[in-house]
Each structure stands twice: as structure tokens, then as C-alpha cells.
């Protein structure tokens, strides 16, 4: 068997952000073995990685991060020395409907990975030396900003307001507890809203691009006054790569775009860009914007201060939002087969059938 320089486990690697991270690592580090562990729930789609699935250094394991024995065996058999943990339930609306699945996946799943990694690594000849558990979290753990000038820093106290953010906050605490209790080398990053190709179309930007394409309503919560900081997903993947290789163990790094937009302004820009790409006259889809009852516990404003990441590791966003939005809208319109396949659920039934025969 080929000996690799590093053996990296990426959880949730068939999802939106995870697939970008896996693709980057597989292409950038041919001397690394990249193992993608994914349960292939509704948001996990191996079609996201079709371009690298034949690469010699890419391996896929269908598994549940809550399955302790299976996870432990994968870490041991693949000689994993680094874990980049992205697998998570992440849609706030779904967490409001069913908080239990968020607690199970995000909290118990993270704990399972931590304990499995600890068991295997402590048994190895060199212990924790050369090992790293990198946990990807969210800015939502910090709660809502109170003024228009505040930014979330790594020192901002946690104040989660939704079942989703509460589950992510809890998982962050477990990661830090393993650092402090067992001296496990860990690092955490908290990122702002991501957008870009391969995002499951329950999220605002791909959902609205698809709705504009089909001339369906664009439901905006409340009056669209909620503010979010947006980051192009490939910039996030680049930051994850950098933090994994050069970040200081035990530290937390905030990742944001310094790019705040009110939801209604974002939607209007998205309508303008998508209409132009579709060849519609300007203002054609404005009538699709509709205001709906606001979401429960809807935080007004998130904004990330990425100064630490920039000053220590030299990272900063590469795209202006308008350019990123143009690139994103064009990708979804150019990949309508992927979008139709995902929205129909056909991809999920295919994988269920494929793995049920094994």
C-alpha cells in the first residue's frame, strides 16, 4: 500500500463546504490520502465530487459520525493523523422543527469523533505528536450583535439563540474540553455565511436562483432587515487549508468576508444578476419578492472580525461580493441538471439503492 505523507479525514465531505475542502486537498496535496467520511443524508451528494472521484489519493467511506466503533476503525485502519470535522446539521429552520437530530449529529457526533480519535491516537507510538483535530463551527454561536458597529471576535461570549447554534456551541465546548482535559491538539474556526456552487437549495441563494429561474415567489423573512456577513465558499476552503497547516493548536480563528448585506438588499442584487443572466429585462423578477412571517428567534445581525486570521496567517477574502454572486448565479444556471437532480431527490434515492445492495 502506498505510504502517504499525511492521512486526513474530512467529515461531511460530500456536503456543500466539505466538498470544496475535499476537492482542494485532493488536488493540492497528491501526497496526502484524503478520506471523505459522509453519511450521505439529504445534503450529502457525491455528485459534488465527480471530478475527483477517480483520483488515486481520494477515498470515500459511507459512515455515520455517531457510530463510534466504525469511526474508530476508519481512523485506525487509514492511519488518520488529521481530522477536519465539517459534518453537521446546519439549517436553522430544520433545527426549529426537530432539535433532537441537531443535538445527536452536532453534539454526540462531535463527541464520538473526539473520543474515537483520542483512543486511537493515544494508543499510537507517538501519541498526539503530529496529530490535529480541526473543528469547523459557525458565527451563530455568538448570538446577535446589538449595534451596527460591533463585530464578533474570538473573545465574544457565546450566546446561541436557535437549536442549531446551541448544538454547535455545545460541540465547540466539547472540543475545548478535550484540549484542556486530555491535551488533545485541536483548533476551531467560526465562519460567517457561505455561498457558492454545490450548496443544497434549501439555503437562500441557490433557492432563490432556482425560484427566479422558474418564476416562483422569493419569500423574505420579516422585512428583510436581518444582516449577514457573506463569504465565497472557496475562500472558506482556502482558510481551512491554511488553518489546518499553519494555525496554532489550541486556538480559535474567526473567518468572515467583511461583507455585510441586509437580506432584502442581497435578494434584490440576486434578482438583478440572475435576470440579466437569463436574458430577462431589468426588474422582471422583482414582483416575485414576497414578505413572510419572520422566523422564530431570528438574530438581527452577524458580522465577523477576521483580523486575527489575517494578521497571523495572512488570509483575506479574494472576491468582491458582486463578482462572487455573478459567478454563483452563473454556476447554478449552467448546472441545471445538478440542481434538478438535487431538488427532485433522485440523487438520494440512487445512493440509498446503491448502498443497500452491499
CSV table of C-alpha atoms in Angstrom, one decimal:
chain,number,residue,atom,x,y,z
A,1,UNK,CA,0.0,0.0,0.0
A,2,UNK,CA,1.2,3.5,-0.9
A,3,UNK,CA,2.7,5.4,2.0
A,4,UNK,CA,1.2,8.9,2.2
A,5,UNK,CA,2.8,12.0,3.8
A,6,UNK,CA,-0.5,12.8,5.7
A,7,UNK,CA,-3.7,10.9,6.2
A,8,UNK,CA,-6.6,13.4,6.5
A,9,UNK,CA,-10.2,12.5,7.4
A,10,UNK,CA,-12.7,15.1,6.3
A,11,UNK,CA,-16.2,14.5,7.8
A,12,UNK,CA,-19.2,15.7,5.8
A,13,UNK,CA,-17.0,15.9,2.7
A,14,UNK,CA,-19.9,15.3,0.3
A,15,UNK,CA,-21.7,18.4,1.6
A,16,UNK,CA,-21.5,22.0,0.4
A,17,UNK,CA,-18.4,23.3,2.2
A,18,UNK,CA,-17.0,19.8,2.7
A,19,UNK,CA,-16.9,19.0,-1.0
A,20,UNK,CA,-14.9,22.2,-1.7
A,21,UNK,CA,-12.4,21.3,1.1
A,22,UNK,CA,-12.0,17.8,-0.1
A,23,UNK,CA,-11.5,18.9,-3.7
A,24,UNK,CA,-8.9,21.4,-2.7
A,25,UNK,CA,-7.0,19.0,-0.6
A,26,UNK,CA,-7.1,16.2,-3.1
A,27,UNK,CA,-5.8,18.4,-5.9
A,28,UNK,CA,-3.4,20.4,-3.9
A,29,UNK,CA,-1.7,17.6,-2.0
A,30,UNK,CA,-1.3,14.5,-4.1
A,31,UNK,CA,1.0,13.0,-1.5
A,32,UNK,CA,-1.9,13.1,1.1
A,33,UNK,CA,-4.5,10.5,1.5
A,34,UNK,CA,-7.8,12.3,1.8
A,35,UNK,CA,-10.6,10.2,3.3
A,36,UNK,CA,-14.1,11.6,2.9
A,37,UNK,CA,-16.5,10.3,5.6
A,38,UNK,CA,-20.1,11.1,4.9
A,39,UNK,CA,-23.4,9.5,5.9
A,40,UNK,CA,-25.0,10.8,2.6
A,41,UNK,CA,-28.1,12.3,4.2
A,42,UNK,CA,-30.2,14.7,2.2
A,43,UNK,CA,-27.5,17.3,1.9
A,44,UNK,CA,-24.6,15.0,1.1
A,45,UNK,CA,-24.2,14.3,-2.6
A,46,UNK,CA,-21.2,12.5,-4.2
A,47,UNK,CA,-22.1,14.2,-7.5
A,48,UNK,CA,-20.4,17.2,-5.8
A,49,UNK,CA,-17.1,15.4,-6.2
A,50,UNK,CA,-17.5,13.7,-9.6
A,51,UNK,CA,-14.4,15.4,-10.9
A,52,UNK,CA,-12.0,13.9,-8.3
A,53,UNK,CA,-13.6,10.5,-7.5
A,54,UNK,CA,-11.0,8.7,-9.6
A,55,UNK,CA,-8.0,10.4,-8.1
A,56,UNK,CA,-5.6,7.9,-6.5
A,57,UNK,CA,-5.4,9.8,-3.2
A,58,UNK,CA,-9.2,10.2,-2.7
A,59,UNK,CA,-11.1,7.6,-0.7
A,60,UNK,CA,-14.8,7.6,0.4
A,61,UNK,CA,-16.3,6.0,3.5
A,62,UNK,CA,-20.0,5.9,4.0
A,63,UNK,CA,-20.5,6.2,7.7
A,64,UNK,CA,-22.3,7.9,10.5
A,65,UNK,CA,-20.2,10.1,12.8
A,66,UNK,CA,-22.3,8.8,15.7
A,67,UNK,CA,-21.2,5.2,15.0
A,68,UNK,CA,-18.3,5.0,17.5
A,69,UNK,CA,-16.8,1.6,16.5
A,70,UNK,CA,-17.0,2.4,12.8
A,71,UNK,CA,-15.4,5.8,13.1
A,72,UNK,CA,-12.7,4.4,15.4
A,73,UNK,CA,-11.9,1.6,12.9
A,74,UNK,CA,-11.6,4.1,10.0
A,75,UNK,CA,-9.2,6.3,12.0
A,76,UNK,CA,-7.1,3.3,12.9
A,77,UNK,CA,-7.1,1.5,9.5
A,78,UNK,CA,-6.5,4.6,7.5
A,79,UNK,CA,-3.8,5.8,9.9
A,80,UNK,CA,-5.6,9.2,10.2
A,81,UNK,CA,-3.3,11.9,11.7
A,82,UNK,CA,-5.6,14.9,11.0
A,83,UNK,CA,-9.4,15.3,11.2
A,84,UNK,CA,-11.2,18.2,9.6
A,85,UNK,CA,-14.7,18.0,11.0
A,86,UNK,CA,-17.4,19.6,8.9
A,87,UNK,CA,-20.3,17.1,9.2
A,88,UNK,CA,-23.2,18.8,10.8
A,89,UNK,CA,-26.9,19.5,10.6
A,90,UNK,CA,-26.8,23.2,9.6
A,91,UNK,CA,-30.2,24.6,8.6
A,92,UNK,CA,-31.8,26.8,11.3
A,93,UNK,CA,-35.3,26.2,10.1
A,94,UNK,CA,-34.9,22.5,10.4
A,95,UNK,CA,-33.5,22.8,13.9
A,96,UNK,CA,-36.6,24.7,15.0
A,97,UNK,CA,-38.8,21.8,13.8
A,98,UNK,CA,-36.6,19.0,15.1
A,99,UNK,CA,-33.9,20.0,17.6
A,100,UNK,CA,-33.2,16.4,18.6
A,101,UNK,CA,-31.4,15.5,15.3
A,102,UNK,CA,-29.2,18.6,15.7
A,103,UNK,CA,-28.2,17.5,19.2
A,104,UNK,CA,-27.5,14.0,18.1
A,105,UNK,CA,-25.4,14.9,15.0
A,106,UNK,CA,-23.7,18.0,16.1
A,107,UNK,CA,-23.1,17.3,19.7
A,108,UNK,CA,-22.9,13.5,20.1
A,109,UNK,CA,-21.4,13.1,16.6
A,110,UNK,CA,-18.6,15.5,17.5
A,111,UNK,CA,-18.1,13.8,20.9
A,112,UNK,CA,-17.9,10.4,19.1
A,113,UNK,CA,-15.2,11.7,16.8
A,114,UNK,CA,-13.2,13.2,19.6
A,115,UNK,CA,-13.3,10.1,21.7
A,116,UNK,CA,-12.5,7.8,18.8
A,117,UNK,CA,-9.6,9.9,17.7
A,118,UNK,CA,-8.3,10.1,21.3
A,119,UNK,CA,-8.5,6.4,21.8
A,120,UNK,CA,-6.6,5.6,18.5
A,121,UNK,CA,-4.0,8.4,18.8
A,122,UNK,CA,-3.2,7.7,22.5
A,123,UNK,CA,-2.5,4.1,21.5
A,124,UNK,CA,-0.1,5.0,18.8
A,125,UNK,CA,3.7,5.0,19.3
A,126,UNK,CA,4.0,8.8,19.0
A,127,UNK,CA,0.7,9.7,20.8
A,128,UNK,CA,-0.7,13.1,19.9
A,129,UNK,CA,2.5,14.2,18.2
A,130,UNK,CA,1.8,15.3,14.6
A,131,UNK,CA,-2.0,14.9,15.1
A,132,UNK,CA,-4.7,17.6,14.9
A,133,UNK,CA,-8.5,17.7,15.4
A,134,UNK,CA,-9.9,20.7,13.4
A,135,UNK,CA,-13.5,21.6,14.2
A,136,UNK,CA,-15.4,23.8,11.9
A,137,UNK,CA,-18.1,25.9,13.6
A,138,UNK,CA,-20.3,28.9,12.9
A,139,UNK,CA,-20.6,32.6,13.8
A,140,UNK,CA,-24.1,31.9,15.1
A,141,UNK,CA,-22.7,30.5,18.4
A,142,UNK,CA,-22.1,34.2,19.4
A,143,UNK,CA,-25.7,35.2,19.2
A,144,UNK,CA,-26.8,38.6,17.8
A,145,UNK,CA,-24.8,41.8,17.6
A,146,UNK,CA,-26.5,44.7,19.4
A,147,UNK,CA,-25.2,47.6,17.3
A,148,UNK,CA,-24.2,48.3,13.8
A,149,UNK,CA,-20.6,48.7,14.6
A,150,UNK,CA,-19.8,45.6,16.7
A,151,UNK,CA,-18.1,42.6,15.3
A,152,UNK,CA,-17.7,39.0,16.6
A,153,UNK,CA,-14.2,38.4,17.7
A,154,UNK,CA,-12.6,35.2,19.1
A,155,UNK,CA,-13.3,36.6,22.6
A,156,UNK,CA,-17.0,37.3,22.1
A,157,UNK,CA,-19.0,35.3,24.7
A,158,UNK,CA,-21.3,32.6,23.4
A,159,UNK,CA,-25.0,33.3,23.3
A,160,UNK,CA,-26.7,30.9,20.9
A,161,UNK,CA,-30.4,31.6,20.2
A,162,UNK,CA,-31.5,28.7,18.0
A,163,UNK,CA,-31.3,24.9,18.5
A,164,UNK,CA,-28.8,24.8,15.6
A,165,UNK,CA,-26.5,27.4,17.2
A,166,UNK,CA,-26.9,25.8,20.6
A,167,UNK,CA,-25.8,22.4,19.2
A,168,UNK,CA,-22.8,24.0,17.5
A,169,UNK,CA,-21.9,25.9,20.7
A,170,UNK,CA,-22.0,22.7,22.7
A,171,UNK,CA,-19.8,20.9,20.2
A,172,UNK,CA,-17.3,23.7,20.4
A,173,UNK,CA,-17.2,23.3,24.2
A,174,UNK,CA,-16.5,19.6,23.9
A,175,UNK,CA,-13.6,20.2,21.6
A,176,UNK,CA,-12.1,22.7,24.0
A,177,UNK,CA,-12.8,20.3,26.9
A,178,UNK,CA,-10.8,17.6,25.1
A,179,UNK,CA,-7.9,20.1,24.7
A,180,UNK,CA,-7.9,21.0,28.3
A,181,UNK,CA,-8.6,17.6,29.8
A,182,UNK,CA,-6.6,15.3,27.6
A,183,UNK,CA,-4.1,17.7,26.0
A,184,UNK,CA,-5.5,16.8,22.6
A,185,UNK,CA,-4.3,19.1,19.8
A,186,UNK,CA,-7.3,20.9,18.5
A,187,UNK,CA,-8.2,24.0,16.6
A,188,UNK,CA,-11.6,25.7,16.0
A,189,UNK,CA,-12.8,28.1,13.3
A,190,UNK,CA,-16.1,30.0,13.3
A,191,UNK,CA,-17.2,31.2,9.9
A,192,UNK,CA,-19.9,33.5,8.5
A,193,UNK,CA,-22.5,32.6,5.9
A,194,UNK,CA,-21.1,30.8,2.9
A,195,UNK,CA,-22.3,30.9,-0.7
A,196,UNK,CA,-21.2,29.4,-4.0
A,197,UNK,CA,-21.5,26.2,-6.1
A,198,UNK,CA,-22.9,22.9,-4.8
A,199,UNK,CA,-24.9,24.4,-2.0
A,200,UNK,CA,-28.1,22.5,-1.2
A,201,UNK,CA,-31.1,24.6,-2.4
A,202,UNK,CA,-32.8,24.9,0.9
A,203,UNK,CA,-30.4,27.8,1.6
A,204,UNK,CA,-31.3,31.3,0.4
A,205,UNK,CA,-29.1,32.0,-2.6
A,206,UNK,CA,-29.4,28.7,-4.5
A,207,UNK,CA,-33.1,28.5,-3.6
A,208,UNK,CA,-33.8,32.0,-4.9
A,209,UNK,CA,-31.8,31.4,-8.1
A,210,UNK,CA,-33.9,28.4,-8.8
A,211,UNK,CA,-37.1,30.2,-8.0
A,212,UNK,CA,-36.2,33.1,-10.3
A,213,UNK,CA,-35.4,30.5,-13.0
A,214,UNK,CA,-38.9,29.0,-12.5
A,215,UNK,CA,-40.6,32.4,-11.8
A,216,UNK,CA,-41.7,31.3,-8.3
A,217,UNK,CA,-42.1,33.5,-5.2
A,218,UNK,CA,-39.0,34.7,-3.3
A,219,UNK,CA,-40.0,34.5,0.4
A,220,UNK,CA,-38.2,37.0,2.6
A,221,UNK,CA,-38.5,36.8,6.4
A,222,UNK,CA,-40.0,39.8,8.1
A,223,UNK,CA,-39.0,43.0,6.2
A,224,UNK,CA,-35.6,41.6,5.1
A,225,UNK,CA,-33.7,43.8,7.7
A,226,UNK,CA,-31.6,40.9,9.0
A,227,UNK,CA,-27.9,41.4,8.3
A,228,UNK,CA,-25.4,38.7,7.4
A,229,UNK,CA,-21.7,38.6,6.6
A,230,UNK,CA,-21.2,36.6,3.3
A,231,UNK,CA,-18.1,34.6,2.2
A,232,UNK,CA,-17.5,32.8,-1.0
A,233,UNK,CA,-17.1,29.1,-0.2
A,234,UNK,CA,-13.7,28.7,-2.0
A,235,UNK,CA,-12.3,31.4,0.2
A,236,UNK,CA,-13.5,29.5,3.2
A,237,UNK,CA,-11.9,26.3,1.9
A,238,UNK,CA,-8.7,28.2,1.4
A,239,UNK,CA,-8.8,29.4,5.0
A,240,UNK,CA,-9.5,25.9,6.3
A,241,UNK,CA,-6.5,24.6,4.4
A,242,UNK,CA,-4.3,27.4,5.8
A,243,UNK,CA,-5.5,27.0,9.4
A,244,UNK,CA,-5.1,23.2,9.3
A,245,UNK,CA,-1.5,23.5,8.2
A,246,UNK,CA,-0.3,26.7,9.9
A,247,UNK,CA,-2.8,27.5,12.7
A,248,UNK,CA,-1.7,27.3,16.3
A,249,UNK,CA,-3.1,24.2,18.1
A,250,UNK,CA,-5.5,25.3,20.9
A,251,UNK,CA,-6.5,28.5,19.1
A,252,UNK,CA,-9.8,29.7,17.6
A,253,UNK,CA,-9.9,31.6,14.3
A,254,UNK,CA,-12.9,33.6,13.0
A,255,UNK,CA,-13.4,33.5,9.2
A,256,UNK,CA,-15.5,36.2,7.7
A,257,UNK,CA,-15.9,38.2,4.5
A,258,UNK,CA,-16.0,41.8,5.9
A,259,UNK,CA,-19.1,41.8,3.7
A,260,UNK,CA,-22.4,42.7,5.4
A,261,UNK,CA,-25.6,42.7,3.5
A,262,UNK,CA,-29.2,43.2,4.5
A,263,UNK,CA,-31.3,40.2,3.3
A,264,UNK,CA,-33.5,42.4,1.2
A,265,UNK,CA,-30.6,44.1,-0.5
A,266,UNK,CA,-29.0,40.7,-1.2
A,267,UNK,CA,-32.2,39.4,-2.7
A,268,UNK,CA,-32.5,42.5,-5.0
A,269,UNK,CA,-28.9,42.1,-6.2
A,270,UNK,CA,-29.5,38.4,-6.8
A,271,UNK,CA,-32.7,39.2,-8.8
A,272,UNK,CA,-30.8,41.7,-10.9
A,273,UNK,CA,-27.9,39.4,-11.6
A,274,UNK,CA,-30.0,36.3,-12.3
A,275,UNK,CA,-32.4,38.2,-14.6
A,276,UNK,CA,-29.6,39.5,-16.6
A,277,UNK,CA,-28.0,36.1,-17.0
A,278,UNK,CA,-31.4,34.6,-18.0
A,279,UNK,CA,-31.9,37.4,-20.6
A,280,UNK,CA,-34.9,38.8,-18.7
A,281,UNK,CA,-35.5,42.6,-18.8
A,282,UNK,CA,-34.3,44.5,-15.7
A,283,UNK,CA,-36.8,44.4,-13.0
A,284,UNK,CA,-38.6,41.4,-14.5
A,285,UNK,CA,-38.5,39.2,-11.3
A,286,UNK,CA,-38.9,42.0,-8.7
A,287,UNK,CA,-42.5,41.1,-8.4
A,288,UNK,CA,-41.5,37.7,-7.0
A,289,UNK,CA,-40.2,39.2,-3.8
A,290,UNK,CA,-42.8,38.4,-1.0
A,291,UNK,CA,-42.5,39.1,2.7
A,292,UNK,CA,-43.4,36.2,5.1
A,293,UNK,CA,-43.7,35.8,8.8
A,294,UNK,CA,-40.3,36.1,10.5
A,295,UNK,CA,-38.5,33.1,11.7
A,296,UNK,CA,-38.6,32.3,15.5
A,297,UNK,CA,-35.5,33.6,17.3
A,298,UNK,CA,-34.2,35.3,14.1
A,299,UNK,CA,-31.0,37.1,15.1
A,300,UNK,CA,-30.8,40.6,13.5
A,301,UNK,CA,-27.1,40.9,12.7
A,302,UNK,CA,-24.0,38.7,12.4
A,303,UNK,CA,-20.6,40.1,11.4
A,304,UNK,CA,-17.2,38.5,11.8
A,305,UNK,CA,-13.9,40.2,12.6
A,306,UNK,CA,-11.2,38.1,10.8
A,307,UNK,CA,-8.3,40.3,11.9
A,308,UNK,CA,-6.6,37.5,13.8
A,309,UNK,CA,-6.6,35.2,10.8
A,310,UNK,CA,-5.3,37.9,8.6
A,311,UNK,CA,-2.5,39.1,10.9
A,312,UNK,CA,-1.3,35.6,12.0
A,313,UNK,CA,-1.7,33.7,8.7
A,314,UNK,CA,-2.1,36.3,6.0
A,315,UNK,CA,-5.6,35.2,4.9
A,316,UNK,CA,-8.2,37.5,3.4
A,317,UNK,CA,-11.2,37.1,1.1
A,318,UNK,CA,-10.3,37.1,-2.6
A,319,UNK,CA,-13.7,38.0,-4.2
A,320,UNK,CA,-15.9,41.1,-4.1
A,321,UNK,CA,-19.5,40.0,-3.3
A,322,UNK,CA,-20.8,41.2,-6.7
A,323,UNK,CA,-18.2,39.1,-8.5
A,324,UNK,CA,-18.9,36.1,-6.3
A,325,UNK,CA,-22.7,36.5,-6.8
A,326,UNK,CA,-22.3,36.6,-10.5
A,327,UNK,CA,-20.1,33.5,-10.5
A,328,UNK,CA,-22.5,31.7,-8.2
A,329,UNK,CA,-25.7,32.5,-10.2
A,330,UNK,CA,-23.9,31.5,-13.4
A,331,UNK,CA,-22.9,28.2,-12.0
A,332,UNK,CA,-26.4,27.2,-10.9
A,333,UNK,CA,-27.9,28.3,-14.2
A,334,UNK,CA,-25.2,26.4,-16.1
A,335,UNK,CA,-25.7,23.3,-14.0
A,336,UNK,CA,-29.4,22.9,-14.1
A,337,UNK,CA,-29.2,19.2,-14.4
A,338,UNK,CA,-27.4,19.0,-11.0
A,339,UNK,CA,-30.0,21.4,-9.5
A,340,UNK,CA,-32.9,19.5,-10.9
A,341,UNK,CA,-31.4,16.2,-9.6
A,342,UNK,CA,-31.0,17.6,-6.1
A,343,UNK,CA,-34.4,19.2,-5.9
A,344,UNK,CA,-36.1,16.1,-7.1
A,345,UNK,CA,-34.3,13.9,-4.6
A,346,UNK,CA,-33.3,11.4,-7.3
A,347,UNK,CA,-29.6,11.5,-6.2
A,348,UNK,CA,-30.5,10.4,-2.7
A,349,UNK,CA,-32.7,7.5,-3.9
A,350,UNK,CA,-29.8,6.4,-6.1
A,351,UNK,CA,-27.3,6.3,-3.3
A,352,UNK,CA,-29.7,4.5,-1.0
A,353,UNK,CA,-30.3,1.9,-3.6
A,354,UNK,CA,-26.6,1.5,-4.3
A,355,UNK,CA,-25.5,1.0,-0.7
A,356,UNK,CA,-28.5,-1.2,0.2
A,357,UNK,CA,-27.1,-3.8,-2.2
A,358,UNK,CA,-23.8,-4.0,-0.5
